[in-house]
Amino acid sequence: MRINIVQLQQEINQLALISENPPPVVTRVLFSEADLRARRFVKKLCQDAGLILRDDAAGNIFARWEGAETNLPAVATGSHIDAIPHAGKYDGVVGVLGGIEAIRALKRSNFKPNRSIELIVFTSEEPTRFGLGCLGSRLLAGVLSQKKAAALCSEDGRLLGQWLKRAGLKGKLDSVRLRKNYYSAFIELHIEQGPILEKEKISIGVVEKIAAPSTLRVQLVGVGGHAGATLMPGRRDALLAGAEIALAVENAALTTGSPDTVGTTGVFKIEPGAVNSIPSHATLEIDLRDTSLTARNATLAKIEKTVRVICTRRKIKLRYQKLNIDPPAVCDAALVQTVSRVCGQLNISNKKLISRAYHDTLFMARICPVTMIFIPCRGGISHRPDEYSSPAQIEKGAHVLAETLAQVSQS
C-alpha cells in the first residue's frame, strides 16, 4: 500500500486557494462562501473515491466506504476544513484530505474492510462564527443541547438556524446526536500544533490525553466621555478594566503550579473606538486550558473572583459568561497501542503525547474509543499563514492512519 503524496499535496494546495483572503493566507469561516465552496470541493473528492455521502442537520459531512459487515459499528476518521482568519493550510485539512487518501490507498491495494470506514468533516471546529469551538462534534456527542445550539448568534445578529438555512441544510438539530458506540473507534490525523515532534526528530505522535478547554466571555460597561474634558479621578474606563483583567488571566495561568496551564485573552474589543473618547464598552474572550481538571477549575474560580473585584473597584458593570467548560479526554489504551504497533511495523519513529490543543476528538470520546495521530509542524507553528508540514511528514501520517484504519476495521 502506498500513499499518493503528489496527489494529496496538490489537493491540499487546491483547497488552500478556496479562501476569503489571497494566498498564503487561508480564511474559511463557517458557512462563508469560501467554506461552502470548500465543502463542495471535499464532497467531490469523496464522490470520486466512491464513498457514500450524507450531511446531517448541523452540516457535518459523512463519507462512507461500506465494509462486509454493514451491521457492525464503523471505524471513523476525519477532522475539519474551516479556518480562523489569517490561518494556514494544514490545520484540520491534513486529517480530512489525508483521511480521503488513506481510504483511496487502501482501495488501490485491494483491501476489503470488514467494518465500514467513515470519514467525517466536522462543522465549525473553530469558534470564529459563534465563539464556540467544535460545534458539530458537540452536537454529535450530545454535549450541546438543541436549545442552546439554536440560541447561538453571530456578531451580525444572525442565529445558527439562519446560517444553516443559508447553507441549504435541513432537518432538526436533535437528529444530529449519535448513540453511544455508534462507531467502534475514531482516529484523527492532525498536525501537532506544538514543537515536540520536530525538536525530537520524531515522525508520529500518538495522543494519550487531550487537555480540558474552557472559554469565557467578559462584557464590561463603563462610562464614556470626552478624553479632554473628563478628569482622571472620576473615570470608569472599560478598556482599563479589561486590560487589568487580561493581565490577571496571565498571572493566574502562571501561578497554578501546573506546567500545562495556559490562558489567552484572544478577543479584546472596545467601543466607541475613537482616540478622543473614553472607552465605554469592552468585550473580552478568554481561553483557559490544562491537562489537569483540578488545576483548570481552580484557575477558573480565581479568574472569576479577580474579575469581580476589578469591576467593583473600578465601578464597571459586568456580564460574565462561561461559554464552555469541558473535561479532558483520555484516549483508548488499545487504540493508542494499535497506532504505536503500526508505527513499529512501518519502521516509523513515534512518541506518546498529550494534546494541549483541543480537537473534535475531545467530543468524539463521549461516543466511542478515540486517539489521534500527530505529525510534526515547522516550529510548532499553527493558526498562521506560515504553518507548514512537509510532504514526507504528511505521507507518513496518512500511511499510519491507513494501516490503523485497516487493522481496526478487521477487528
C-alpha positions as a printed Julia matrix, in Angstrom:
411×3 Matrix{Float64}:
   0.0    0.0    0.0
   1.33   3.41  -0.97
   0.17   6.95  -0.25
  -0.04   9.12  -3.36
   1.59  12.13  -1.74
   1.81  14.07  -5.0
  -1.98  13.97  -5.43
  -2.58  14.61  -1.72
  -0.29  17.66  -1.65
  -1.93  19.02  -4.81
  -5.34  18.7   -3.15
  -4.08  20.47  -0.01
  -2.77  23.3   -2.2
  -6.03  23.49  -4.18
  -8.14  23.66  -1.04
  -5.91  26.42   0.35
  -6.86  28.6   -2.63
 -10.51  28.46  -1.53
 -10.2   31.31   0.96
 -11.6   34.69   1.91
  -8.06  36.1    1.67
  -5.36  35.81  -1.01
  -2.58  33.2   -0.54
  -0.67  32.31   1.51
  -3.41  33.32   3.98
  -6.28  30.88   4.49
  -9.56  32.15   5.96
 -12.66  29.96   5.86
 -15.17  31.0    8.49
 -18.15  28.69   8.95
 -20.77  28.93   6.14
 -18.95  31.76   4.37
 -18.8   31.48   0.59
 -15.29  30.07   0.93
 -16.43  27.46   3.44
 -19.34  26.38   1.24
 -17.04  26.1   -1.81
 -14.54  24.09   0.25
 -17.29  21.71   1.31
 -18.22  21.13  -2.33
 -14.55  20.51  -3.18
 -14.22  17.85  -0.47
 -17.51  16.2   -1.4
 -16.33  15.88  -5.0
 -13.15  14.12  -3.82
 -15.26  11.75  -1.75
 -17.57  11.01  -4.66
 -14.59  10.39  -6.93
 -13.28   7.92  -4.32
 -16.56   6.01  -4.49
 -17.73   6.93  -0.99
 -21.37   7.23   0.08
 -22.13  10.81   1.15
 -24.62  12.3    3.58
 -24.98  15.55   5.59
 -26.68  15.91   8.94
 -28.76  18.9   10.06
 -25.7   20.66  11.52
 -23.69  20.36   8.3
 -21.38  17.56   9.43
 -20.38  15.63   6.29
 -20.09  11.83   6.33
 -18.42   9.79   3.56
 -18.64   6.01   3.99
 -16.79   3.07   2.49
 -19.07   0.15   3.24
 -17.47  -2.96   4.68
 -18.51  -6.59   4.52
 -20.37  -6.38   7.86
 -22.55  -3.28   7.44
 -24.4   -4.07  10.67
 -21.24  -3.55  12.76
 -20.3   -0.09  14.07
 -17.98   1.6   11.57
 -14.45   2.87  12.14
 -14.3    6.66  11.73
 -11.67   9.24  10.93
 -11.77  12.9    9.87
 -11.25  16.47  11.03
 -12.33  19.95   9.86
 -11.78  22.34   6.96
 -12.98  25.63   8.46
 -10.14  28.03   9.27
  -9.81  31.05  11.53
  -8.96  34.39   9.88
  -5.37  34.58   8.62
  -4.59  30.92   9.18
  -2.56  28.32   7.28
  -3.48  25.41   5.03
  -2.73  22.33   7.16
  -4.75  22.6   10.39
  -7.67  20.17  10.09
  -7.15  19.78   6.36
  -4.44  17.12   6.78
  -6.94  15.0    8.7
  -9.69  15.38   6.1
  -7.72  15.1    2.85
  -5.26  12.69   4.46
  -8.24  10.59   5.52
  -9.57  10.52   1.95
  -6.16   9.49   0.63
  -5.83   6.8    3.31
  -9.1    5.28   2.08
  -8.03   5.6   -1.57
  -4.72   3.91  -0.77
  -6.49   1.01   0.91
  -8.79   0.67  -2.08
  -5.85   0.69  -4.51
  -4.24  -2.11  -2.5
  -7.42  -4.21  -2.91
  -8.02  -4.18   0.85
 -11.56  -5.16   1.84
 -12.73  -3.8    5.22
 -14.87  -5.89   7.5
 -16.3   -2.88   9.34
 -17.26   0.13   7.24
 -14.81   3.04   7.29
 -16.32   6.53   7.51
 -14.75   9.95   7.04
 -16.29  12.86   8.98
 -15.84  16.54   8.08
 -16.93  18.33  11.25
 -18.86  21.6   11.24
 -17.16  24.58  12.86
 -14.24  23.12  14.8
 -13.06  26.72  15.05
 -15.0   29.12  17.3
 -14.86  32.07  14.87
 -18.53  32.36  13.9
 -20.27  31.77  17.25
 -17.5   31.9   19.87
 -17.88  28.15  20.47
 -15.49  25.59  19.02
 -16.3   22.03  17.9
 -19.95  22.83  17.21
 -20.52  19.78  15.01
 -18.87  17.25  17.3
 -20.56  18.74  20.38
 -23.92  18.12  18.72
 -22.91  14.61  17.62
 -21.92  13.77  21.19
 -25.0   15.37  22.77
 -22.83  17.79  24.76
 -24.68  20.79  23.3
 -28.46  20.75  23.5
 -30.66  21.72  20.58
 -31.99  24.67  22.62
 -28.54  26.08  23.35
 -27.39  25.47  19.78
 -30.43  27.25  18.36
 -29.61  30.28  20.54
 -26.08  30.65  19.12
 -25.75  34.02  17.44
 -23.04  35.5   15.22
 -21.73  39.04  15.6
 -24.08  40.32  12.89
 -27.11  39.11  14.87
 -27.9   36.02  12.79
 -28.85  32.84  14.63
 -27.4   29.42  13.86
 -30.64  28.41  12.15
 -30.31  31.27   9.68
 -26.77  30.22   8.81
 -27.86  26.59   8.38
 -30.65  27.7    6.04
 -28.17  29.8    4.07
 -26.05  26.67   3.64
 -29.05  24.74   2.34
 -29.21  22.41   5.33
 -32.47  20.93   6.55
 -33.7   18.87   9.48
 -33.85  19.27  13.24
 -30.71  19.64  15.32
 -31.86  16.99  17.79
 -31.45  14.44  14.97
 -27.68  15.06  14.89
 -26.79  13.25  18.11
 -25.25   9.79  17.68
 -25.86   6.96  20.13
 -23.08   5.63  22.35
 -20.77   3.27  20.43
 -22.25   4.32  17.09
 -18.63   3.97  15.94
 -16.22   1.26  17.04
 -13.38   3.8   17.07
 -12.43   7.31  15.93
  -8.86   8.18  14.89
  -8.0   11.77  13.9
  -4.88  12.68  11.89
  -3.65  16.2   12.7
  -0.6   18.43  12.74
   0.86  18.63  16.25
   0.47  22.42  16.65
   3.42  22.21  19.02
   7.22  21.83  18.81
   7.92  18.46  20.43
   7.98  16.11  17.43
  10.12  18.43  15.31
  12.5   19.17  18.17
  12.98  15.48  18.97
  13.03  14.45  15.28
  10.12  12.03  15.75
   7.72  11.34  12.89
   4.49  10.45  14.69
   2.87  11.47  17.96
   0.32   9.07  19.43
  -2.09  11.02  21.61
  -2.96   9.61  25.05
  -4.89  12.56  26.5
  -6.49  15.83  25.35
  -6.43  18.92  27.59
  -9.54  20.35  29.23
 -10.61  23.57  27.47
 -12.8   26.42  28.66
 -13.92  29.72  27.16
 -15.13  32.81  28.98
 -16.78  35.97  27.66
 -16.44  39.09  29.79
 -18.55  42.13  28.83
 -17.76  45.4   30.57
 -19.81  48.61  30.65
 -18.19  51.76  31.97
 -18.94  55.41  31.29
 -17.74  57.11  28.12
 -16.84  60.73  27.76
 -14.59  63.28  26.15
 -10.9   62.44  26.54
 -10.03  66.04  27.31
 -12.96  67.11  29.43
 -13.27  64.12  31.8
 -10.68  64.27  34.57
  -8.83  61.12  35.61
 -10.13  60.61  39.17
 -13.76  60.2   38.06
 -13.26  57.92  35.09
 -14.89  54.49  34.67
 -12.85  53.26  31.7
 -13.95  49.87  30.35
 -10.71  49.35  28.45
  -8.54  49.79  31.54
 -10.69  47.32  33.47
 -10.3   44.9   30.57
  -6.54  45.41  30.44
  -6.29  44.66  34.14
  -8.39  41.52  33.61
  -6.18  40.33  30.74
  -3.09  40.71  32.94
  -4.9   38.88  35.74
  -5.56  35.96  33.38
  -1.87  35.81  32.53
  -0.91  35.89  36.21
  -3.47  33.21  37.12
  -2.13  30.88  34.42
   1.47  31.44  35.51
   0.84  30.7   39.19
  -1.16  27.45  39.17
   1.78  25.19  39.86
   0.78  23.14  36.81
   3.16  23.29  33.82
   0.25  22.76  31.43
  -1.97  25.72  32.37
  -2.33  28.21  29.51
  -4.51  31.31  29.5
  -5.14  33.57  26.49
  -7.22  36.7   26.07
  -7.75  36.2   22.34
 -10.52  38.75  21.83
 -10.5   42.3   23.2
 -12.93  44.74  21.58
 -13.7   48.27  22.72
 -16.32  50.91  21.91
 -16.63  53.56  20.66
 -13.05  53.2   19.41
 -12.15  56.86  18.93
  -8.84  58.31  20.03
 -10.51  61.19  21.85
 -13.2   59.16  23.6
 -13.04  57.18  26.83
 -13.94  53.53  26.12
 -17.42  52.85  27.48
 -17.69  49.18  26.49
 -15.23  46.31  26.29
 -15.67  42.64  25.41
 -13.02  40.03  26.2
 -12.99  36.35  25.29
 -10.65  34.22  27.36
  -9.35  30.73  26.62
  -8.07  28.69  29.58
  -6.78  25.11  29.33
  -4.98  22.5   31.37
  -4.46  18.74  31.25
  -5.4   18.73  34.95
  -9.1   19.3   35.55
  -8.42  20.3   39.17
  -5.85  22.94  38.18
  -8.05  24.26  35.35
 -11.13  24.61  37.55
  -9.2   26.26  40.38
  -7.79  28.78  37.91
 -11.24  29.49  36.51
 -12.51  30.23  40.0
  -9.54  32.51  40.68
 -10.09  34.44  37.43
 -13.8   34.95  38.11
 -13.13  36.22  41.62
 -10.44  38.62  40.37
 -12.66  39.92  37.54
 -15.43  40.75  40.01
 -13.0   42.52  42.35
 -11.61  44.63  39.49
 -15.08  45.62  38.26
 -16.27  46.54  41.76
 -13.19  48.66  42.41
 -13.45  50.43  39.03
 -17.27  50.75  39.2
 -17.73  48.81  35.96
 -20.88  46.84  35.16
 -20.1   43.21  34.38
 -21.64  40.37  32.39
 -19.62  37.18  32.93
 -20.39  34.17  30.71
 -18.91  30.67  30.72
 -19.28  29.72  27.06
 -17.87  26.25  27.56
 -16.15  24.33  30.34
 -15.23  20.86  29.15
 -13.45  17.92  30.81
 -10.29  16.38  29.33
 -10.44  13.21  27.25
  -8.38  10.1   27.93
  -7.65   8.17  24.73
  -8.34   4.46  24.46
  -5.29   2.44  25.55
  -5.9   -0.3   22.97
  -6.15   2.24  20.12
  -3.0    4.01  21.32
  -1.23   0.65  21.33
  -2.53  -0.15  17.82
  -1.16   3.1   16.39
   2.19   2.53  18.14
   2.3   -1.02  16.78
   1.56   0.19  13.24
   4.4    2.7   13.51
   6.73  -0.15  14.54
   5.58  -2.28  11.63
   6.28   0.61   9.23
   9.6    1.45  10.93
   8.36   4.97  11.71
   9.55   6.67  14.91
   6.79   7.57  17.36
   6.18   9.03  20.8
   3.16   9.18  23.1
   1.93  12.75  23.62
  -0.68  14.88  25.34
  -2.65  17.24  23.09
  -2.75  20.68  24.66
  -4.9   21.96  21.81
  -8.39  20.54  21.75
 -10.0   18.91  18.73
 -13.22  17.21  17.67
 -11.72  14.03  19.12
 -12.36  15.52  22.57
 -16.1   15.17  22.0
 -16.0   12.01  19.91
 -14.57  10.41  23.07
 -18.11  10.66  24.51
 -19.32   8.33  21.72
 -16.54   5.78  21.18
 -12.88   4.9   21.83
 -10.55   7.53  20.33
  -6.98   8.53  19.7
  -5.11  10.98  17.49
  -2.12  10.71  15.16
   0.09  13.81  15.19
   2.67  14.77  12.58
   5.33  17.46  13.1
   4.78  21.06  12.02
   7.62  23.5   11.49
   8.47  25.43  14.65
   5.29  24.17  16.28
   3.51  27.0   14.44
  -0.21  26.85  13.68
  -3.1   29.25  13.06
  -0.74  31.36  10.94
  -0.08  31.54   7.18
   3.45  30.11   7.7
   2.03  26.91   9.26
   3.82  24.02   7.5
   4.22  20.26   7.45
   6.35  18.67   4.75
   5.02  16.22   2.15
   7.19  13.49   3.72
   5.65  14.12   7.15
   2.12  14.14   5.74
   2.8   10.95   3.81
   3.92   9.13   6.95
   0.88  10.35   8.86
  -1.53   9.24   6.14
   0.23   5.86   5.89
  -0.03   5.26   9.64
  -3.69   6.3    9.53
  -4.45   3.96   6.62
  -2.81   0.95   8.28
  -4.54   1.75  11.59
  -7.95   2.02   9.91
  -7.3   -1.29   8.15
  -6.39  -3.12  11.35
  -9.25  -1.66  13.41
 -11.76  -2.32  10.63
 -10.87  -6.03  10.73
 -11.3   -6.33  14.49
